[in-house]
Structures are given as C-alpha cells and as structure tokens.
C-alpha cells in the first residue's frame, strides 16, 4: 500500500510539474507570437479563469457581476472600446445555463410563478419572431432580441433559483444605492464643472442634437443617454424615498433619504420629461398598496398640488429644469405632436401586419441592418410603440399582459405581508416597477440597462418577500 501511495504521489507531482511546464510554454508561445498582446494576455487570462471558476461554483455571482457592470458599462465605452453589453449578455447566458443544469428539483420549484410563466410565453413568441416573413434582416433579430426578451427571462430565472436569504435584499439595495448616488454625483459634476474629453467627443459624434438644447446640457452621467439616466434616477429616487419614510432603523432611513434626494435632483438636471411619470405614477401605486387611507389622501393632495403648479402656473419658469418638466404636461408640445403623427403612420402600416415587422426592424438596429425600410425610418420614441412596431398588435398585447399580471399579482402578495418594514420595501419595489412601466410609454426605458436589471430583481424580491414574511 505504501509503495502504491508513493507511486501515486510521484505521478501526481510529475503531472503537476508537466502542467507548469506546459503553462510556461503556452505563455512563451503567446509572447513570441503576439508580442505585447501575448504579454497582456498573461495578466488577463488568470483573473478570467478565477471569475469563471467562481461563477461555476456560485452561479448567482454571474447575476451580481452583470448587475455591477450594468450601471457604468455604457459610460465606460466612451473611454475604452470594450463591448460591456456583450459581457453582460455572456454572464447572464452562462448564469442561466448553470442555474438550469446545477439547480435541484426543489430549487427549480421556485420558477413556478406568474412572472416566469408570462415571460416564458414572451420568450417563445419573440423567438418565433425569427421566422416573421415581414422581417427584412435576420441578423437584426440576434442583436435586438437580448434587450427585447432574453434578458428579462434570464435575470428572473437566475434570481428566482438562487435568491433565498433575506441578506440578498440588502446586497441588492445597497448596490443599487451606491451606483445611483455615484451616477447622481457624476451628473452634478457634468453640470457644475463640465464634461471631459471623452464625453465631449461623444456629443460631437452626433449626440449633441439631443443633449444640447438651447445651449443647455441634458446631463447623462455614465449612462447611455440622458433619457435613460433621468428615468433611472427617478426610479431610484422613488424607491429610496419610500424606504426613508417607512419603518426601519434611523441610520438606514437617513442614508436612503439623502440618496433619494440626490437622485431626485439628478432626474431634474437630466431634462428627461417622461421621467416625471415614474414618481407620479409609482407614488400613487405605493399609496394604494400601503393601505393607509389618510396617507393616500395626503399623497393625492400633494400630487395634485404639484400637477397644478406645473400645469396651470408659471412658478419657477425661469429655471430650465422646471421648464422641461412643465413641457411634459403641455398637450401642444411640438415633440409630442410629432410622436402622435409617427404613431398614426405606424398604425396604417401595421394594420395588415399583426405580427409586426420583425424584432430589430426599428430604431438603432433598423437603421443599422435595414436602413431604407419604413420601420427604420419612422422613429418609435417609446418602448411600447417599438414593441408594437416589431412584434405587432399580438406581441404588444402579450407584453402588456405580462406587465399588468406582474403588477396585479404583486399587489396581492404585498397586501398579505405582516412585517411593516418588509411590506414597505416591497411596496417601494412595486411602485418603482409600475412607474418605469408607465414612463416607458414616453421613452424606450424598460429593456435598457441598468433599468431592466433592477426592475426584474425587484420583482423577484417581491415574490421572495412573501416567503420571508411567512417565516417570521
């Protein structure tokens, strides 16, 4: 037995030595063949291997890493030419494969819920859109399908399977708070100090027409554009302020209250008019789900007062940010009328196309892959109008049904919760998601990072919150 053990140990050591020799030879070959690139790979490959190992052992880390990248990813591309969007897609794809392969039957039972059912149906419908006879470009489908459908389901599946403990709630909240406050501060820097070289180059590349209006900068921070930035800040402000006014520890209330105020200011300097409907619509949902009649009356009166000031007075008209918000309530606004005209054109075109023109046929991907088509040349300007244009009236109804079903089911889950602090946080999540869903009529918000990430994880937290509440 001792001889066998020594032989095994000798072979193991020899194999270990040969492995190191092989590794040195591979790296030497890389340096010889690719020179500096090969030298760079030596420093890049080990961290990648470590990250891949961590994701394999802990698949939820793929979602956490994707969430971390989703906040600054768009802005970082202005400085370094790295496709962070594809990196997020790879993490989510790897995460869902591992989740489905490694999870137990009991863990998979967590997938039996309304959000999964509806987004599986949406996933199937959008997958078959690849066969849509109206689609001019099949390549556009492969690019656009991720934000239109796949990412919704991938995030939900990974989170539903692996988010089990309440500690994940705090990890999610404080990660969201950190990046949102950082985005607000960076936006304030852009407004008060100015843009750096990379940001100015981004404006000069064709984005100045939408971000420099009448000599005023629409702040965009490190997000994809001012529209997404304003909506994300409004979303964060609503959720954080609700947490701040609800039950809980004073330290947490102060932290989230200050963070919420910063994000509210960031929303204003973004010049994104549609973002106003996130705190307005979401706030109303929170007042209803909170089951406090007195608070509902006070909230409605405050909301009506703000609406009245913006709609029927000129108070604060000298402030550019207030001017922008006020124009969102003007039915004669020029951009609103242009949108209505475009929607009328689309209605005529889609009347005979119930399945739409194919995913990726409008907007950025439409101009890239089928630039001379009607859908590519007609701006959609809205998440729902884009869904309508690309997937038809059938797809629009299915997508709206998914969102409404989640909001409705979320209501009942929160109503049944007994823990006041947990119910308040889950009410904040539902209010935020509903606000984003409403604001997506004016802007293409819902399918973009980081909004899609925090929205889907928020939904998972509501469903998990019901189980956490029952354990108390």
Coordinates of C-alpha atoms in Angstrom, one line a residue:
X1 CA 0.0 0.0 0.0
X2 CA 2.9 2.4 0.9
X3 CA 4.5 1.7 -2.5
X4 CA 1.3 2.3 -4.3
X5 CA 0.8 5.6 -2.4
X6 CA 4.4 6.7 -3.2
X7 CA 3.9 5.8 -6.9
X8 CA 0.6 7.8 -7.0
X9 CA 2.3 10.8 -5.2
X10 CA 5.2 10.6 -7.7
X11 CA 2.9 10.6 -10.7
X12 CA 0.8 13.4 -9.2
X13 CA 3.9 15.6 -8.7
X14 CA 5.2 14.8 -12.2
X15 CA 1.9 15.7 -13.7
X16 CA 1.9 18.9 -11.7
X17 CA 5.4 19.7 -12.9
X18 CA 4.4 18.9 -16.5
X19 CA 1.4 21.2 -16.2
X20 CA 3.5 24.1 -15.1
X21 CA 6.0 23.5 -17.9
X22 CA 3.1 23.3 -20.4
X23 CA 1.7 26.6 -19.0
X24 CA 5.1 28.3 -19.3
X25 CA 5.4 27.1 -22.8
X26 CA 1.9 28.3 -23.8
X27 CA 2.6 31.8 -22.3
X28 CA 6.1 31.9 -24.0
X29 CA 4.4 31.0 -27.3
X30 CA 1.8 33.7 -26.8
X31 CA 4.5 36.3 -26.2
X32 CA 6.6 35.1 -29.2
X33 CA 3.6 35.0 -31.5
X34 CA 1.7 38.1 -30.4
X35 CA 4.4 40.1 -28.6
X36 CA 2.7 42.8 -26.4
X37 CA -0.7 41.3 -26.9
X38 CA 0.5 38.0 -25.7
X39 CA 2.2 39.6 -22.7
X40 CA -1.1 41.3 -21.9
X41 CA -2.9 38.0 -22.1
X42 CA -0.7 36.6 -19.3
X43 CA -2.2 39.2 -16.9
X44 CA -5.8 39.0 -18.3
X45 CA -6.3 35.2 -18.5
X46 CA -5.7 34.3 -14.8
X47 CA -8.4 36.7 -13.5
X48 CA -10.8 35.5 -16.2
X49 CA -10.2 31.9 -15.1
X50 CA -10.8 32.8 -11.4
X51 CA -14.0 34.6 -12.3
X52 CA -15.2 31.7 -14.4
X53 CA -14.5 29.3 -11.5
X54 CA -16.4 31.5 -9.0
X55 CA -19.4 31.7 -11.4
X56 CA -19.3 27.9 -11.9
X57 CA -19.3 27.3 -8.1
X58 CA -21.7 30.2 -7.3
X59 CA -24.0 30.8 -10.3
X60 CA -25.7 33.8 -8.6
X61 CA -22.3 35.6 -8.8
X62 CA -22.9 35.9 -12.6
X63 CA -26.0 37.9 -11.9
X64 CA -24.2 40.1 -9.3
X65 CA -21.3 40.7 -11.6
X66 CA -23.7 41.6 -14.5
X67 CA -25.6 44.0 -12.2
X68 CA -22.3 45.7 -11.2
X69 CA -21.3 46.1 -14.9
X70 CA -24.8 47.2 -16.0
X71 CA -24.5 50.6 -14.2
X72 CA -21.3 52.1 -15.5
X73 CA -21.0 49.8 -18.6
X74 CA -22.5 52.2 -21.2
X75 CA -20.4 55.2 -19.9
X76 CA -17.2 53.2 -19.9
X77 CA -17.4 52.6 -23.6
X78 CA -16.8 56.3 -24.1
X79 CA -13.3 55.7 -22.6
X80 CA -12.3 52.2 -23.5
X81 CA -13.6 50.3 -26.6
X82 CA -14.9 47.2 -24.7
X83 CA -18.3 45.7 -25.5
X84 CA -19.6 45.7 -21.9
X85 CA -23.1 44.9 -23.2
X86 CA -21.9 41.7 -24.7
X87 CA -20.1 40.9 -21.5
X88 CA -23.3 41.3 -19.5
X89 CA -25.1 39.1 -22.1
X90 CA -22.4 36.4 -21.7
X91 CA -22.7 36.5 -17.9
X92 CA -26.5 36.1 -18.0
X93 CA -26.3 33.4 -20.6
X94 CA -23.7 31.5 -18.6
X95 CA -25.6 32.1 -15.4
X96 CA -28.9 30.7 -16.7
X97 CA -27.2 27.6 -18.2
X98 CA -25.5 26.8 -14.9
X99 CA -28.7 27.6 -13.0
X100 CA -30.8 25.2 -15.0
X101 CA -28.1 22.4 -15.0
X102 CA -26.9 22.6 -11.4
X103 CA -30.1 23.5 -9.5
X104 CA -32.0 20.9 -7.7
X105 CA -35.7 20.0 -8.3
X106 CA -36.6 21.8 -5.2
X107 CA -34.8 25.0 -6.3
X108 CA -36.5 24.7 -9.7
X109 CA -39.8 24.8 -8.0
X110 CA -39.1 28.5 -7.3
X111 CA -39.8 29.0 -11.1
X112 CA -43.4 28.2 -10.7
X113 CA -44.8 31.7 -10.6
X114 CA -46.6 34.3 -12.6
X115 CA -43.5 36.4 -13.8
X116 CA -41.8 33.3 -15.1
X117 CA -44.9 31.9 -16.8
X118 CA -45.6 35.2 -18.7
X119 CA -42.0 35.9 -19.7
X120 CA -41.6 32.3 -20.9
X121 CA -44.6 32.9 -23.1
X122 CA -42.9 36.2 -24.2
X123 CA -39.6 34.4 -24.8
X124 CA -41.3 31.8 -27.0
X125 CA -43.2 34.4 -29.0
X126 CA -40.2 36.6 -29.6
X127 CA -38.1 33.5 -30.5
X128 CA -40.5 32.6 -33.3
X129 CA -40.3 36.2 -34.5
X130 CA -37.1 35.0 -36.2
X131 CA -39.5 33.4 -38.7
X132 CA -41.5 36.5 -39.2
X133 CA -42.0 36.9 -43.0
X134 CA -42.0 40.7 -42.7
X135 CA -38.5 40.8 -41.2
X136 CA -36.0 42.2 -43.6
X137 CA -32.9 41.3 -41.6
X138 CA -32.4 38.1 -39.6
X139 CA -29.1 39.5 -38.2
X140 CA -31.0 42.3 -36.5
X141 CA -33.0 39.8 -34.5
X142 CA -29.9 38.3 -32.9
X143 CA -28.8 41.8 -31.7
X144 CA -32.2 43.2 -30.6
X145 CA -33.6 40.0 -29.0
X146 CA -31.5 40.3 -25.9
X147 CA -32.9 43.6 -24.6
X148 CA -36.4 42.8 -26.0
X149 CA -36.9 39.4 -24.4
X150 CA -34.0 37.2 -23.4
X151 CA -32.6 39.4 -20.6
X152 CA -35.9 39.6 -18.9
X153 CA -36.2 35.9 -18.6
X154 CA -32.5 35.2 -17.8
X155 CA -32.4 37.6 -14.9
X156 CA -35.7 36.3 -13.5
X157 CA -34.6 32.6 -13.7
X158 CA -31.2 33.1 -12.1
X159 CA -32.6 35.3 -9.3
X160 CA -35.7 33.1 -8.6
X161 CA -33.5 30.0 -8.2
X162 CA -30.6 31.4 -6.2
X163 CA -32.0 34.3 -4.2
X164 CA -33.1 32.6 -1.0
X165 CA -32.0 34.5 2.1
X166 CA -33.0 38.0 3.1
X167 CA -29.4 39.1 3.1
X168 CA -29.7 39.3 -0.7
X169 CA -32.2 42.0 -0.2
X170 CA -29.7 44.3 1.5
X171 CA -27.0 43.4 -1.0
X172 CA -29.3 44.4 -3.9
X173 CA -30.5 47.6 -2.2
X174 CA -27.1 48.9 -1.2
X175 CA -25.5 48.0 -4.6
X176 CA -28.3 50.0 -6.3
X177 CA -27.9 52.9 -3.8
X178 CA -24.1 53.1 -4.3
X179 CA -24.2 53.2 -8.1
X180 CA -27.2 55.6 -8.2
X181 CA -25.6 58.1 -5.8
X182 CA -22.3 57.8 -7.8
X183 CA -24.3 58.4 -11.0
X184 CA -26.0 61.4 -9.4
X185 CA -22.7 62.9 -8.3
X186 CA -21.1 62.3 -11.7
X187 CA -24.1 64.1 -13.3
X188 CA -23.7 67.0 -10.9
X189 CA -20.0 67.2 -11.9
X190 CA -21.0 67.4 -15.6
X191 CA -23.4 70.2 -14.9
X192 CA -21.3 72.3 -12.5
X193 CA -17.7 71.6 -13.7
X194 CA -18.2 70.4 -17.2
X195 CA -17.6 67.4 -19.5
X196 CA -14.3 65.7 -20.0
X197 CA -12.7 64.9 -23.4
X198 CA -14.4 61.6 -23.9
X199 CA -17.8 63.0 -23.1
X200 CA -17.3 65.9 -25.5
X201 CA -16.3 63.5 -28.2
X202 CA -19.4 61.5 -27.6
X203 CA -21.6 64.7 -28.0
X204 CA -19.6 65.6 -31.2
X205 CA -20.3 62.2 -32.7
X206 CA -23.9 63.0 -33.2
X207 CA -25.5 63.2 -29.7
X208 CA -25.3 66.9 -29.3
X209 CA -28.6 67.4 -31.1
X210 CA -30.5 65.6 -28.3
X211 CA -28.3 66.6 -25.4
X212 CA -27.6 70.3 -26.0
X213 CA -30.9 72.1 -26.3
X214 CA -30.9 75.9 -26.5
X215 CA -27.4 75.9 -25.1
X216 CA -28.4 73.8 -22.1
X217 CA -26.8 70.4 -21.4
X218 CA -29.1 67.5 -20.7
X219 CA -27.0 65.6 -18.1
X220 CA -26.3 62.0 -18.9
X221 CA -23.7 60.9 -16.3
X222 CA -22.2 57.5 -17.2
X223 CA -25.4 56.1 -18.6
X224 CA -26.3 55.5 -22.3
X225 CA -28.1 58.8 -22.7
X226 CA -30.0 61.5 -20.8
X227 CA -33.3 59.7 -21.2
X228 CA -32.1 56.5 -19.6
X229 CA -30.2 58.5 -16.9
X230 CA -33.3 60.6 -16.0
X231 CA -35.6 57.5 -15.8
X232 CA -33.0 55.5 -13.7
X233 CA -32.6 58.4 -11.3
X234 CA -36.4 58.9 -11.0
X235 CA -36.7 55.1 -10.3
X236 CA -34.0 55.1 -7.6
X237 CA -35.4 58.4 -6.1
X238 CA -38.9 56.9 -5.7
X239 CA -37.7 53.6 -4.1
X240 CA -35.2 55.2 -1.8
X241 CA -37.5 57.9 -0.6
X242 CA -40.2 55.4 0.2
X243 CA -37.7 53.3 2.2
X244 CA -36.7 56.5 4.0
X245 CA -40.2 57.5 5.1
X246 CA -41.2 53.9 6.1
X247 CA -40.5 51.9 9.2
X248 CA -36.9 50.8 9.9
X249 CA -33.6 51.8 11.5
X250 CA -32.9 55.6 11.6
X251 CA -29.5 55.1 10.1
X252 CA -30.9 53.3 7.1
X253 CA -33.7 55.9 6.7
X254 CA -31.2 58.8 6.7
X255 CA -28.9 57.1 4.2
X256 CA -31.7 56.2 1.7
X257 CA -33.4 59.6 2.3
X258 CA -30.2 61.5 1.3
X259 CA -29.6 59.1 -1.6
X260 CA -33.2 59.6 -2.8
X261 CA -32.9 63.4 -2.7
X262 CA -29.6 63.3 -4.7
X263 CA -31.3 61.1 -7.3
X264 CA -34.3 63.4 -7.5
X265 CA -32.1 66.3 -8.3
X266 CA -30.2 64.2 -10.9
X267 CA -33.6 63.4 -12.5
X268 CA -34.3 67.1 -12.8
X269 CA -31.0 68.0 -14.4
X270 CA -31.3 65.2 -17.0
X271 CA -34.0 67.2 -18.7
X272 CA -36.0 63.9 -19.2
X273 CA -39.6 64.9 -19.1
X274 CA -41.0 61.4 -19.2
X275 CA -39.1 60.6 -16.0
X276 CA -41.7 62.7 -14.1
X277 CA -44.3 60.0 -14.5
X278 CA -42.2 57.5 -12.5
X279 CA -42.5 59.2 -9.1
X280 CA -46.1 60.4 -10.1
X281 CA -47.5 57.0 -11.2
X282 CA -45.3 54.9 -8.9
X283 CA -46.1 57.1 -5.9
X284 CA -49.8 56.6 -6.4
X285 CA -49.4 52.8 -6.6
X286 CA -47.4 53.0 -3.3
X287 CA -50.1 55.0 -1.6
X288 CA -52.7 52.4 -2.6
X289 CA -50.7 49.3 -1.7
X290 CA -49.7 50.9 1.7
X291 CA -53.4 50.5 2.9
X292 CA -53.2 53.8 4.7
X293 CA -56.3 55.9 3.8
X294 CA -55.1 59.1 5.5
X295 CA -51.7 58.9 3.8
X296 CA -53.4 58.2 0.5
X297 CA -55.5 61.4 0.8
X298 CA -52.4 63.5 1.8
X299 CA -50.4 62.0 -1.1
X300 CA -53.2 62.7 -3.6
X301 CA -53.5 66.3 -2.4
X302 CA -49.7 66.8 -2.7
X303 CA -49.6 65.2 -6.1
X304 CA -52.5 67.3 -7.3
X305 CA -50.7 70.4 -6.0
X306 CA -47.5 69.7 -7.9
X307 CA -49.5 68.9 -11.0
X308 CA -51.5 72.2 -10.6
X309 CA -48.3 74.3 -10.2
X310 CA -46.7 72.7 -13.3
X311 CA -49.8 72.7 -15.4
X312 CA -51.6 76.0 -14.6
X313 CA -48.9 78.4 -13.3
X314 CA -45.6 79.8 -14.3
X315 CA -43.9 79.4 -11.0
X316 CA -40.2 78.6 -11.5
X317 CA -40.4 79.2 -15.2
X318 CA -37.0 80.9 -15.1
X319 CA -35.5 77.6 -14.1
X320 CA -34.6 75.4 -17.2
X321 CA -35.2 72.1 -15.4
X322 CA -38.7 73.2 -14.3
X323 CA -39.4 74.4 -17.9
X324 CA -38.5 70.9 -19.2
X325 CA -40.7 69.2 -16.6
X326 CA -43.6 71.6 -17.3
X327 CA -43.5 70.9 -21.1
X328 CA -44.2 67.2 -20.3
X329 CA -47.8 68.3 -19.4
X330 CA -48.3 70.5 -22.5
X331 CA -50.6 68.8 -25.0
X332 CA -49.4 71.3 -27.7
X333 CA -45.7 70.4 -27.2
X334 CA -44.1 70.1 -30.7
X335 CA -42.3 66.8 -30.0
X336 CA -45.5 65.3 -28.6
X337 CA -47.3 66.1 -31.8
X338 CA -44.5 64.6 -33.9
X339 CA -44.8 61.4 -31.9
X340 CA -48.5 61.3 -32.5
X341 CA -48.0 61.7 -36.2
X342 CA -45.5 58.9 -36.3
X343 CA -47.8 56.6 -34.4
X344 CA -50.6 57.4 -36.9
X345 CA -48.2 56.4 -39.7
X346 CA -47.3 53.2 -37.9
X347 CA -51.0 52.3 -37.3
X348 CA -51.6 52.4 -41.0
X349 CA -48.6 50.3 -41.8
X350 CA -49.2 47.7 -39.0
X351 CA -53.0 47.3 -39.7
X352 CA -52.2 44.5 -42.1
X353 CA -49.2 43.1 -40.1
X354 CA -50.5 41.7 -36.8
X355 CA -47.1 40.1 -36.1
X356 CA -45.2 43.3 -36.7
X357 CA -42.2 44.0 -38.9
X358 CA -39.7 41.7 -37.0
X359 CA -37.5 42.3 -34.0
X360 CA -34.7 44.7 -34.7
X361 CA -36.6 46.3 -37.6
X362 CA -37.0 49.7 -36.0
X363 CA -34.7 52.2 -34.1
X364 CA -31.0 51.8 -34.0
X365 CA -30.9 48.2 -35.3
X366 CA -33.3 49.0 -38.0
X367 CA -31.1 51.9 -39.3
X368 CA -28.1 49.6 -39.0
X369 CA -29.4 46.4 -40.7
X370 CA -32.3 47.6 -42.9
X371 CA -31.9 51.4 -43.2
X372 CA -34.2 52.0 -46.2
X373 CA -37.3 50.4 -44.7
X374 CA -40.4 52.2 -43.4
X375 CA -39.9 51.0 -39.8
X376 CA -36.3 52.0 -39.7
X377 CA -37.1 55.5 -41.0
X378 CA -40.1 56.0 -38.6
X379 CA -39.0 56.9 -35.0
X380 CA -40.8 54.9 -32.4
X381 CA -39.6 57.0 -29.4
X382 CA -41.4 54.7 -26.9
X383 CA -40.8 51.2 -25.6
X384 CA -44.4 50.1 -26.3
X385 CA -44.5 51.7 -29.7
X386 CA -41.3 49.8 -30.5
X387 CA -42.8 46.5 -29.3
X388 CA -45.9 47.2 -31.4
X389 CA -43.9 48.0 -34.5
X390 CA -41.6 45.0 -34.2
X391 CA -43.9 42.3 -32.8
X392 CA -47.3 43.6 -33.9
X393 CA -50.5 44.0 -32.0
X394 CA -50.3 40.4 -30.9
X395 CA -46.9 40.9 -29.3
X396 CA -48.0 44.2 -27.8
X397 CA -51.0 42.7 -26.0
X398 CA -48.9 39.8 -24.8
X399 CA -46.2 42.1 -23.4
X400 CA -48.7 44.4 -21.7
X401 CA -50.5 41.4 -20.3
X402 CA -47.2 40.2 -18.7
X403 CA -46.5 43.6 -17.1
X404 CA -50.1 44.0 -15.8
X405 CA -50.2 40.4 -14.5
X406 CA -47.0 41.0 -12.5
X407 CA -48.3 44.3 -11.1
X408 CA -51.6 42.8 -10.1
X409 CA -50.1 39.7 -8.5
X410 CA -47.5 41.8 -6.8
X411 CA -50.3 43.8 -5.2
X412 CA -51.9 40.8 -3.6
X413 CA -48.6 39.5 -2.3
X414 CA -47.8 42.8 -0.6
X415 CA -51.3 43.1 0.8
X416 CA -50.8 39.8 2.6
X417 CA -47.5 40.7 4.3
X418 CA -47.5 41.3 8.0
X419 CA -44.0 42.7 8.6
X420 CA -44.4 46.5 8.2
X421 CA -40.8 47.2 7.1
X422 CA -40.7 44.4 4.6
X423 CA -44.1 45.4 3.2
X424 CA -42.9 48.9 2.8
X425 CA -39.8 47.9 0.9
X426 CA -41.7 45.6 -1.3
X427 CA -44.3 48.3 -1.9
X428 CA -41.4 50.6 -3.0
X429 CA -40.2 47.9 -5.5
X430 CA -43.7 47.5 -6.9
X431 CA -44.2 51.3 -7.1
X432 CA -40.8 51.6 -8.9
X433 CA -41.6 48.9 -11.4
X434 CA -45.0 50.4 -12.1
X435 CA -43.6 53.9 -12.6
X436 CA -41.0 52.6 -15.0
X437 CA -43.7 50.7 -16.9
X438 CA -45.8 53.9 -17.2
X439 CA -42.8 56.1 -18.2
X440 CA -41.8 53.5 -20.9
X441 CA -44.7 54.9 -23.0
X442 CA -42.8 58.1 -23.5
X443 CA -39.3 56.7 -23.7
X444 CA -37.7 53.3 -24.6
X445 CA -36.7 52.6 -21.0
X446 CA -37.7 49.2 -19.8
X447 CA -35.3 47.0 -21.8
X448 CA -32.2 49.0 -21.2
X449 CA -29.5 48.5 -18.6
X450 CA -29.5 49.1 -15.7
X451 CA -33.3 49.6 -15.5
X452 CA -34.1 46.1 -16.7
X453 CA -31.7 44.6 -14.2
X454 CA -33.1 46.4 -11.1
X455 CA -36.7 46.1 -12.3
X456 CA -36.5 42.3 -12.7
X457 CA -34.6 41.8 -9.5
X458 CA -37.2 44.0 -7.7
X459 CA -40.0 41.7 -9.0
X460 CA -38.1 38.6 -7.7
X461 CA -37.7 40.3 -4.3
X462 CA -41.5 40.8 -4.0
X463 CA -42.1 37.1 -4.6
X464 CA -39.3 36.1 -2.2
X465 CA -40.5 38.7 0.3
X466 CA -43.8 36.8 0.7
X467 CA -41.8 33.7 1.9
X468 CA -39.6 35.8 4.2
X469 CA -42.6 37.4 5.7
X470 CA -44.2 34.0 6.4
X471 CA -41.1 32.8 8.2
X472 CA -41.4 35.5 10.9

